[in-house]
Amino acid sequence: MTAVQDTKVIISIKNLNKEYVSSDGKVVRALQNINLDIHEGEFVSLIGPSGCGKSTLLRLIADLIPPTNGQLTINGHSAHEARENREYGFVFQSATLYDWRTVLKNVQLPLEVMRYSRKERDKRAHEMLKLVELSDFADHYPWQLSGGMQQRVSIARALAFEPNLLLMDEPFGALDEMTRERLNNELLEIWGKIPSMTVIFVTHNISEAVYLSSRVVVMSPRPGRISQVVNIDLPRPRGPETLDSDQYFHLISQVRHLLREVHD
Amino acid sequence: MSTVPDSQLSTPAPSKFRLAFQEFLDGSGGTVLYFVVIVLCLMGGWEGAKWLGQETDYRLELGSVKISLNITRDLNMPHLKDIAEALSKPSQRQGPPLIEILVEKASYTLRLAIIGFTIGTIIGLALAILFAHSRLLERGLMPYVVASQTVPILALAPMVIIWSENLFGSREIGMPMITAYLAFFPVTIYTLRGLSDVPPTALELMKSYAATRREILWKLRFPNAVPYIFTALKITAPASVVGTIIAELPTGIQDGLGGAIINFAQYYVSGPSRLWATNFVTAMAGILFFVTVAVTEWLVVRWKRPSNRLDRWIDTFLKNLGRVVPLLRD
Ligand SMILES: Nc1ncnc2c1ncn2[C@@H]1O[C@H](COP(=O)(O)OP(=O)(O)O)[C@@H](O)[C@H]1O
Ligand SMILES: [Mg+2]
């Protein structure tokens, strides 16, 4: 089951494999024969039990680790080139803010590395903080923020240099349900504003995956594989009425059944 | 206005004075008070031991070994009053009071200690950054860095002083070298630790920006190492004072605390208080250096939640100071 889309393919993955070799020589097959195309403007969630290779797949796309073999292209070139060109922003499960930088300076970090002018850095960082509604906390240090606020800063940081691709590895996994719901809506709003922005979102929360995504990729463990891809045709923009719709419940139970199969 | 439950009416509310006192104790006033109490206890302990020791002559016999526990004689432990008196009196006829001389000598020693400390810190940082950048260099050179610290500084000092005299025609130049030799090691070890003790995701973040090694060093590894560096500096600051004193000994220079210690040690029997007074001033010099580093750390490492007692102490102390004299922060 693949989505038929007429937009251009941003990420193309063909027969991708990843094996980890631990220090004692043991080989872990983390991903086996992954095939997936992701189109421009899509919101794709990767869901599956822990250890099924979701993070591995995201890290391969980000070129943070090398594949064992297979093909992976981003915007038509290699993942390595995509990283060198700063084509994606990455959001980790832990906000990974630098303790010694204020909120504003944390958002400016990528802009400093990418040699933006001071003026541009200030302008963009303030814009981004406004986007995540943290303007009042620009001068705070990370330890002075709650977990949810920290994660919003890290999203602002990932978006500061306007990448067209956002890679998120369980960004809201450590947050409480209320905060998660708020951040989900904030994320959808940001994504909705930039039609060309593609998001790949790792989660193990079924309702979150369904609520956010245009497609949910269900993965199975040992070795990590894609077992199903579910199209989520819930109307957009999504909001409170989405959460009450029958279609939403139906899709959640569909994904839940797929995951249950995968767990056995 | 809220109503007060009956049960609370029976117990009187704490008085204003008590509340104010509690606030005083919780703030830096408490720390000062505890400090004063501890000093008083130590002083009381010292004088108490002397008082007890004077009355009885304790002896311990272990077979043929006879140990006299009578160490509290005035020669071993002068009265605190005598030490204070020695400080206020001239040590030579017509001279200024001893305290004045000692403070002058302490400032000489401190000056050299700071120079040595600074050189040591720079060398320590440079080595750490070098090692962090090259595993090969670290593996090759680290054993020598460690070995350098097993050479007793007491044996090294006379040689360095002679080299310094032959090379530069000055014995003084060798002294900070000896201090630096002592001071660089903890800085190297701690900095190296701080440079490499970086969370893996913090590194991956930099990698995702395609940052260069240099950017990773200055934007991630080095700032991460700063608290570690201050830990090292808090070790090396007082050690630098001791190192400088040891370096003074073979020079024969009389301007510093080293000369005073040797001098008063020679005349110990005729005036033990003066050596004790010198030790006291030496300790103060070391503490002053330490506190300077600690306050600098507090000023520089502003991003951390104040975690240890010393941090909190400086925090509340400077805040209270700021109430009186509007300065520093906020
Ligand atoms: N650096 C590594 N070295 C060895 N094995 C690893 C490493 N990282 C992940 N793995 C293994 O690969 C599999 C997939 O891991 P991961 O991608 O983190 O799963 P997920 O994110 O879905 O929980 C797991 O079995 C995990 O133990
Ligand atoms: Mg994971």
XYZ file of C-alpha atoms and ligand atoms in Angstrom:
622
model
C 0.000 0.000 0.000
C 1.675 3.195 -1.058
C 0.320 6.630 -1.392
C -0.150 7.828 -4.908
C 1.059 11.393 -4.982
C 1.875 13.695 -7.806
C 4.375 15.752 -5.833
C 8.057 15.113 -6.187
C 9.895 12.439 -4.238
C 12.114 13.944 -1.548
C 13.443 10.766 0.007
C 13.884 7.571 -1.888
C 14.936 4.426 -0.049
C 15.660 1.209 -1.908
C 16.693 -2.137 -0.412
C 18.325 -0.419 2.523
C 20.031 -2.600 5.125
C 21.744 -1.739 8.367
C 23.757 -4.052 10.582
C 25.439 -2.961 13.776
C 28.613 -4.763 14.738
C 29.117 -4.503 18.478
C 32.559 -4.452 20.037
C 32.444 -8.180 20.794
C 31.884 -8.922 17.121
C 28.167 -9.692 17.387
C 26.093 -8.554 14.439
C 22.701 -6.935 15.038
C 20.446 -6.727 11.996
C 18.736 -3.419 12.745
C 17.056 -2.881 9.367
C 16.358 -5.318 6.579
C 15.366 -4.457 3.058
C 13.694 -1.109 3.627
C 11.842 0.394 0.664
C 10.102 3.723 1.059
C 9.466 6.863 -0.956
C 8.551 10.071 0.801
C 7.063 12.984 -1.117
C 7.454 16.667 -0.679
C 5.120 18.130 1.931
C 4.273 14.797 3.494
C 4.065 14.147 7.202
C 5.231 10.567 7.688
C 5.295 8.799 11.036
C 7.415 5.754 11.787
C 5.788 3.618 14.427
C 6.689 0.252 15.897
C 7.783 -1.521 19.047
C 10.981 -0.445 20.694
C 14.050 -1.847 18.962
C 12.445 -2.171 15.533
C 14.910 0.284 14.008
C 12.946 3.546 13.882
C 15.819 5.630 15.215
C 18.240 3.745 13.013
C 16.217 4.586 9.903
C 16.011 8.254 10.883
C 19.751 8.387 11.623
C 20.500 6.812 8.256
C 18.442 9.479 6.518
C 20.293 12.121 8.535
C 23.651 10.542 7.651
C 24.511 10.328 11.315
C 25.365 6.659 10.727
C 26.311 4.896 7.460
C 24.131 2.171 5.900
C 25.496 -1.342 5.445
C 24.141 -1.431 1.919
C 21.261 -0.231 -0.210
C 20.227 3.050 -1.732
C 19.145 6.212 -0.026
C 18.749 9.519 -1.832
C 17.531 12.851 -0.551
C 16.539 15.491 -3.098
C 18.278 13.341 -5.671
C 21.652 13.130 -4.002
C 23.270 11.129 -1.220
C 22.376 11.497 2.441
C 25.918 12.681 3.035
C 25.527 15.529 0.575
C 22.176 16.390 2.071
C 23.791 16.719 5.466
C 26.643 18.793 4.073
C 24.047 21.054 2.410
C 22.129 21.345 5.685
C 18.941 20.104 4.079
C 17.302 18.805 7.229
C 16.722 19.779 10.836
C 16.905 17.087 13.496
C 14.937 16.991 16.750
C 16.020 14.465 19.354
C 13.925 12.875 22.078
C 15.856 14.850 24.678
C 15.873 18.513 23.764
C 19.694 18.490 23.682
C 20.004 22.169 24.412
C 23.452 23.436 25.304
C 23.396 24.275 29.006
C 25.724 27.253 28.664
C 23.608 28.976 26.051
C 20.489 30.959 26.709
C 17.331 29.971 24.871
C 18.002 32.603 22.217
C 21.623 31.515 21.799
C 20.560 27.888 21.503
C 18.261 28.753 18.624
C 21.121 30.678 17.036
C 23.546 27.755 17.267
C 22.916 26.344 13.779
C 22.929 29.861 12.356
C 26.358 30.493 13.863
C 27.716 27.254 12.457
C 26.214 28.117 9.077
C 27.774 31.585 9.149
C 24.666 33.719 9.125
C 25.300 37.370 9.859
C 24.671 38.562 13.379
C 21.696 40.596 12.239
C 20.169 37.666 10.435
C 20.809 35.399 13.419
C 19.027 37.739 15.785
C 16.124 38.263 13.426
C 15.550 34.588 12.729
C 16.016 33.407 16.290
C 13.471 35.905 17.553
C 11.076 34.878 14.803
C 11.458 31.225 15.706
C 10.922 31.882 19.401
C 7.772 33.742 18.523
C 6.670 30.775 16.453
C 6.978 28.447 19.436
C 5.657 31.124 21.797
C 8.771 31.424 23.921
C 9.768 35.019 23.217
C 9.557 35.845 26.903
C 12.127 33.197 27.718
C 14.834 34.266 25.284
C 17.293 35.072 28.050
C 16.587 32.036 30.209
C 18.975 29.149 30.553
C 17.704 25.649 29.674
C 17.524 24.452 33.282
C 15.005 27.177 33.983
C 12.515 25.700 31.470
C 10.095 22.796 31.711
C 10.605 19.739 29.518
C 7.915 20.858 27.085
C 9.412 24.322 26.759
C 12.846 22.857 26.189
C 11.503 20.708 23.396
C 9.858 23.734 21.785
C 13.208 25.504 21.859
C 14.773 22.527 20.151
C 12.086 22.653 17.453
C 12.715 26.368 17.004
C 16.412 25.573 16.678
C 15.752 22.886 14.054
C 13.619 25.280 12.016
C 15.864 28.334 12.381
C 17.733 27.737 9.137
C 14.541 26.860 7.271
C 15.270 23.309 6.215
C 12.631 21.694 4.047
C 12.972 18.415 5.856
C 12.344 17.925 9.558
C 13.490 14.671 11.178
C 12.055 14.065 14.627
C 12.962 11.130 16.853
C 10.240 10.718 19.488
C 10.342 14.446 20.193
C 7.404 14.364 22.601
C 8.045 10.921 24.056
C 9.139 12.229 27.435
C 6.294 14.718 27.886
C 2.974 14.417 29.667
C -0.192 13.900 27.640
C -1.461 17.488 27.893
C 1.831 19.016 26.825
C 2.165 16.487 24.049
C -1.265 17.383 22.680
C -0.437 21.080 22.697
C 2.887 20.547 20.989
C 1.251 18.276 18.400
C -1.058 21.124 17.428
C 1.780 23.611 17.414
C 3.783 21.316 15.170
C 0.872 20.869 12.749
C 0.417 24.611 12.607
C 4.080 25.206 11.787
C 4.086 22.434 9.208
C 0.867 23.789 7.656
C 2.441 27.197 7.145
C 5.206 25.826 4.916
C 3.643 23.690 2.172
C 6.962 22.292 0.971
C 8.044 21.073 4.414
C 8.370 17.337 4.829
C 8.341 15.798 8.289
C 9.491 12.347 9.324
C 8.299 11.701 12.814
C 9.269 8.733 14.966
C 6.849 7.793 17.718
C 5.450 4.826 19.544
C 2.215 6.614 20.306
C -0.544 5.420 17.962
C -2.995 8.310 18.372
C -0.224 10.840 17.958
C 0.935 9.156 14.750
C -2.599 9.075 13.316
C -3.445 12.598 14.376
C -0.369 14.160 12.821
C 0.437 12.132 9.748
C -0.443 11.825 6.126
C 1.054 8.338 6.252
C 1.940 5.997 9.077
C 4.720 3.499 8.464
C 4.309 0.467 10.729
C 7.539 -1.336 11.439
C 8.287 -4.757 12.906
C 11.317 -5.866 14.881
C 14.066 -8.496 14.604
C 15.084 -7.641 11.982
C 13.575 -4.189 11.519
C 11.254 -4.107 8.529
C 8.365 -2.090 7.184
C 5.290 -4.222 7.632
C 2.566 -1.810 6.465
C 2.047 1.735 5.335
C -1.297 3.262 6.307
C -2.687 6.311 4.521
C -4.310 8.762 6.883
C -6.906 10.702 4.879
C -8.300 12.654 7.792
C -9.231 16.121 6.558
C -6.951 19.034 7.340
C -6.580 21.260 9.212
C -6.889 18.851 12.091
C -8.090 19.871 15.503
C -10.410 18.911 18.363
C -13.098 17.754 15.920
C -10.609 15.338 14.378
C -10.134 13.685 17.753
C -13.897 13.015 17.942
C -14.354 11.696 14.420
C -15.203 8.061 13.699
C -12.628 7.939 10.971
C -9.934 8.858 13.496
C -10.987 6.034 15.820
C -11.159 3.639 12.928
C -7.626 4.498 11.799
C -6.285 4.187 15.326
C -7.712 0.728 15.724
C -6.401 -0.227 12.285
C -2.864 0.788 13.270
C -3.271 -0.868 16.643
C -4.197 -4.159 14.993
C -1.226 -3.946 12.680
C 1.061 -3.312 15.631
C -0.433 -6.218 17.543
C 0.366 -8.544 14.653
C 3.871 -7.157 14.571
C 4.408 -7.709 18.283
C 3.907 -11.495 18.078
C -8.848 37.941 55.612
C -8.995 34.240 56.276
C -10.296 32.725 59.447
C -7.842 31.002 61.714
C -8.752 27.441 62.759
C -9.214 26.916 66.483
C -6.380 24.479 66.718
C -3.915 27.143 65.683
C -5.138 29.706 68.154
C -3.660 27.805 71.066
C -0.087 27.922 69.724
C 1.355 31.419 69.618
C 2.554 32.588 66.217
C 6.335 32.709 65.884
C 7.601 36.122 66.822
C 8.835 38.565 64.234
C 12.286 38.269 65.711
C 12.288 34.503 65.261
C 11.184 34.763 61.656
C 13.851 37.338 60.901
C 16.436 35.157 62.594
C 15.325 32.129 60.568
C 15.665 34.126 57.366
C 19.097 35.259 58.470
C 20.116 31.638 59.095
C 18.812 30.442 55.728
C 20.673 33.155 53.864
C 24.370 33.862 53.770
C 24.140 35.103 57.363
C 23.687 31.477 58.397
C 26.765 30.415 56.478
C 28.779 33.184 58.110
C 27.405 32.251 61.509
C 28.244 28.560 61.051
C 31.699 29.550 59.892
C 32.253 31.703 62.954
C 30.936 28.962 65.229
C 33.293 26.415 63.682
C 36.274 28.760 64.027
C 35.351 29.386 67.660
C 35.038 25.628 68.232
C 38.460 25.019 66.688
C 39.969 27.768 68.811
C 38.245 26.371 71.871
C 39.519 22.894 70.994
C 43.073 24.170 70.682
C 43.044 26.036 73.964
C 41.062 23.259 75.655
C 43.642 20.661 74.629
C 46.377 22.901 76.001
C 44.498 23.355 79.253
C 43.983 19.597 79.646
C 47.542 18.814 78.597
C 49.014 21.210 81.090
C 47.306 19.443 83.989
C 48.356 15.904 83.262
C 51.233 14.316 81.438
C 49.746 11.491 79.396
C 52.141 8.721 78.445
C 51.543 5.720 76.298
C 53.774 2.660 76.600
C 53.744 0.060 73.852
C 56.369 -2.466 74.899
C 59.643 -0.627 74.821
C 58.245 2.356 72.932
C 57.303 5.226 75.193
C 55.125 7.885 73.624
C 54.547 11.154 75.386
C 51.164 12.565 74.645
C 52.253 15.800 76.154
C 52.341 17.644 72.848
C 50.402 20.601 74.093
C 53.411 22.385 75.553
C 53.746 26.013 74.542
C 56.662 25.094 72.309
C 54.491 22.719 70.256
C 51.237 24.598 70.482
C 51.604 28.223 71.434
C 48.617 29.980 72.919
C 46.439 31.647 70.301
C 46.888 34.857 72.209
C 50.660 34.511 71.800
C 50.314 33.932 68.062
C 48.112 37.006 67.766
C 50.597 38.952 69.821
C 53.494 37.797 67.627
C 51.599 39.111 64.621
C 51.091 42.529 66.125
C 54.621 42.954 67.498
C 57.697 43.743 65.413
C 59.864 40.654 64.869
C 62.945 42.831 64.778
C 63.696 45.826 66.900
C 62.466 49.062 65.382
C 60.783 47.096 62.558
C 57.154 47.183 61.543
C 54.771 44.655 63.120
C 55.225 41.073 61.927
C 51.823 41.055 60.243
C 52.888 43.899 57.981
C 56.036 42.075 56.964
C 54.161 38.833 56.432
C 51.462 40.457 54.302
C 54.160 42.002 52.166
C 55.899 38.642 51.789
C 52.571 36.957 51.094
C 51.840 39.404 48.306
C 55.269 38.667 46.804
C 54.608 34.934 46.954
C 51.046 35.331 45.691
C 52.237 37.393 42.747
C 54.664 34.663 41.701
C 52.040 32.021 42.420
C 49.571 33.757 40.116
C 52.143 33.958 37.327
C 52.982 30.277 37.734
C 49.313 29.359 38.003
C 48.546 31.267 34.804
C 51.401 29.667 32.866
C 50.420 26.249 34.225
C 46.781 26.783 33.262
C 47.700 27.798 29.717
C 50.014 24.807 29.298
C 47.424 22.515 30.849
C 44.673 23.749 28.535
C 46.886 23.566 25.458
C 47.918 19.989 26.216
C 44.329 18.951 26.835
C 43.108 20.466 23.572
C 46.007 18.861 21.738
C 45.253 15.475 23.290
C 41.543 15.799 22.615
C 42.331 16.388 18.956
C 44.780 13.560 18.553
C 44.398 10.159 20.141
C 47.888 9.388 18.913
C 49.452 12.329 20.743
C 47.500 11.493 23.847
C 48.671 7.924 23.845
C 52.232 8.943 23.102
C 52.606 11.824 25.527
C 50.229 11.078 28.378
C 52.615 8.661 30.117
C 55.223 11.425 30.285
C 52.713 13.923 31.570
C 51.816 11.507 34.339
C 55.477 10.655 34.990
C 56.261 14.354 35.325
C 54.114 14.471 38.431
C 55.937 11.611 40.107
C 59.170 13.633 40.224
C 59.275 15.256 43.644
C 59.082 18.991 43.162
C 61.445 19.407 46.087
C 64.164 17.662 44.078
C 63.337 19.513 40.902
C 63.217 23.019 42.306
C 66.966 23.526 42.978
C 67.839 22.372 39.433
C 65.304 24.633 37.780
C 66.525 27.580 39.845
C 70.127 26.946 38.776
C 69.097 26.593 35.128
C 67.127 29.786 35.412
C 70.132 31.612 36.825
C 72.424 30.309 34.110
C 69.973 30.968 31.308
C 68.372 34.259 32.304
C 70.726 35.498 34.984
C 67.778 35.542 37.373
C 66.664 33.051 39.946
C 63.223 34.562 40.104
C 62.264 33.515 36.587
C 62.607 29.852 37.525
C 60.098 30.089 40.338
C 56.857 30.399 38.352
C 58.164 27.589 36.148
C 58.188 25.293 39.145
C 54.705 26.412 40.129
C 53.497 25.930 36.562
C 55.014 22.454 36.542
C 52.855 21.638 39.530
C 49.739 23.409 38.276
C 49.382 22.226 34.694
C 48.668 18.590 35.470
C 45.206 18.782 37.082
C 44.187 21.265 34.386
C 45.178 18.832 31.634
C 43.396 15.906 33.248
C 40.179 17.727 34.074
C 40.001 19.645 30.805
C 40.529 16.480 28.800
C 37.713 14.906 30.741
C 35.449 17.880 30.098
C 36.275 17.987 26.403
C 35.360 14.347 25.901
C 32.494 14.071 28.400
C 30.022 15.387 25.844
C 26.538 13.848 25.463
C 26.421 11.806 22.236
C 23.317 13.614 20.982
C 24.981 17.003 21.535
C 27.690 15.799 19.168
C 25.176 14.407 16.685
C 23.470 17.779 16.657
C 26.723 19.383 15.530
C 27.186 16.622 12.992
C 23.718 17.335 11.627
C 24.848 20.920 10.964
C 27.939 19.578 9.184
C 30.027 21.489 11.721
C 33.809 21.357 11.472
C 35.966 19.896 14.232
C 37.026 23.372 15.152
C 33.429 24.549 15.576
C 32.670 21.453 17.617
C 35.654 22.263 19.826
C 34.752 25.893 20.480
C 30.977 25.678 20.481
C 30.550 22.357 22.253
C 33.585 20.664 23.775
C 35.254 23.673 25.325
C 32.162 25.246 26.934
C 31.293 21.772 28.180
C 34.739 21.574 29.788
C 34.557 24.935 31.564
C 33.080 23.614 34.847
C 35.670 20.829 34.804
C 38.415 23.402 34.278
C 37.258 25.360 37.306
C 37.359 22.206 39.381
C 40.996 21.855 38.382
C 41.732 25.521 39.085
C 40.267 25.237 42.550
C 42.796 22.480 43.170
C 45.739 24.263 41.586
C 45.153 27.708 43.103
C 46.123 26.839 46.694
C 48.637 24.298 45.402
C 50.321 27.120 43.472
C 50.976 28.983 46.704
C 52.595 25.883 48.214
C 54.511 25.269 44.980
C 55.841 28.818 44.955
C 56.977 28.541 48.561
C 58.862 25.358 47.726
C 60.348 27.107 44.708
C 61.506 29.985 46.914
C 63.542 27.760 49.214
C 66.529 26.945 46.972
C 66.727 30.535 45.694
C 67.589 32.011 49.065
C 65.328 34.919 48.166
C 63.987 36.455 51.353
C 61.106 38.448 49.848
C 58.470 35.742 50.110
C 56.800 33.468 52.617
C 59.301 30.690 51.885
C 62.143 32.767 53.303
C 60.070 33.667 56.346
C 59.176 30.043 57.009
C 62.833 28.924 56.836
C 63.881 31.851 58.972
C 61.304 31.354 61.712
C 61.770 27.578 61.640
C 65.414 28.147 62.526
C 64.442 30.256 65.525
C 61.480 28.102 66.432
C 62.630 27.260 69.916
C 63.018 30.893 70.878
C 59.740 31.986 69.320
C 57.350 29.296 68.071
C 54.521 31.806 67.724
C 56.193 33.509 64.802
C 56.261 30.349 62.673
C 52.666 29.667 63.587
C 51.800 33.215 62.650
C 53.556 32.715 59.302
C 51.645 29.484 58.712
C 48.436 31.323 59.432
C 49.211 34.051 56.894
C 50.270 31.418 54.343
C 46.978 29.602 54.775
C 45.112 32.879 54.354
C 46.990 33.540 51.109
C 45.991 30.108 49.792
C 42.381 30.589 50.838
C 42.278 34.031 49.250
C 43.470 32.556 45.952
C 40.948 29.733 46.183
C 38.062 32.066 46.922
C 39.078 34.294 44.007
C 38.866 31.304 41.669
C 35.560 30.187 43.190
C 34.027 33.640 42.736
C 35.338 33.793 39.173
C 33.725 30.423 38.540
C 30.464 31.697 39.904
C 30.661 34.735 37.636
C 31.603 32.724 34.537
C 29.509 29.582 34.928
C 26.229 31.447 35.091
C 24.306 28.779 33.224
C 24.234 26.171 35.975
C 21.670 25.727 38.640
C 23.583 26.621 41.791
C 24.300 23.109 42.973
C 26.930 22.851 45.656
C 27.186 24.634 48.988
C 29.988 26.899 47.867
C 28.043 28.021 44.778
C 24.976 28.729 46.844
C 27.067 30.480 49.427
C 28.622 32.826 46.888
C 25.218 33.223 45.283
C 23.457 34.357 48.430
C 26.461 36.294 49.679
C 26.828 38.356 46.508
C 23.074 38.830 46.279
C 22.970 40.193 49.810
C 25.982 42.305 49.041
C 24.110 43.555 45.998
C 21.261 44.668 48.229
C 23.620 46.871 50.166
C 25.828 48.003 47.317
C 23.913 47.811 44.034
C 26.440 45.982 41.889
C 27.315 42.961 39.766
C 24.157 41.299 38.578
C 20.461 41.967 38.054
N 25.006 1.690 18.146
C 24.431 0.485 18.156
N 25.192 -0.627 18.251
C 24.620 -1.841 18.261
N 23.299 -2.057 18.167
C 22.499 -1.001 18.071
C 23.008 0.327 18.058
N 21.980 1.193 17.961
C 20.868 0.435 17.905
N 21.163 -0.887 17.956
C 20.215 -1.990 17.880
O 19.496 -1.874 16.693
C 18.134 -2.166 16.892
C 17.285 -0.997 16.471
O 17.542 0.100 17.349
P 16.785 1.501 17.232
O 16.914 1.975 15.845
O 17.316 2.378 18.297
O 15.295 1.082 17.562
P 14.048 2.004 17.938
O 14.438 3.432 17.759
O 12.958 1.561 17.027
O 13.706 1.683 19.356
C 17.983 -2.538 18.354
O 18.001 -3.932 18.466
C 19.190 -1.941 18.993
O 19.590 -2.700 20.091
Mg 14.538 5.063 19.164
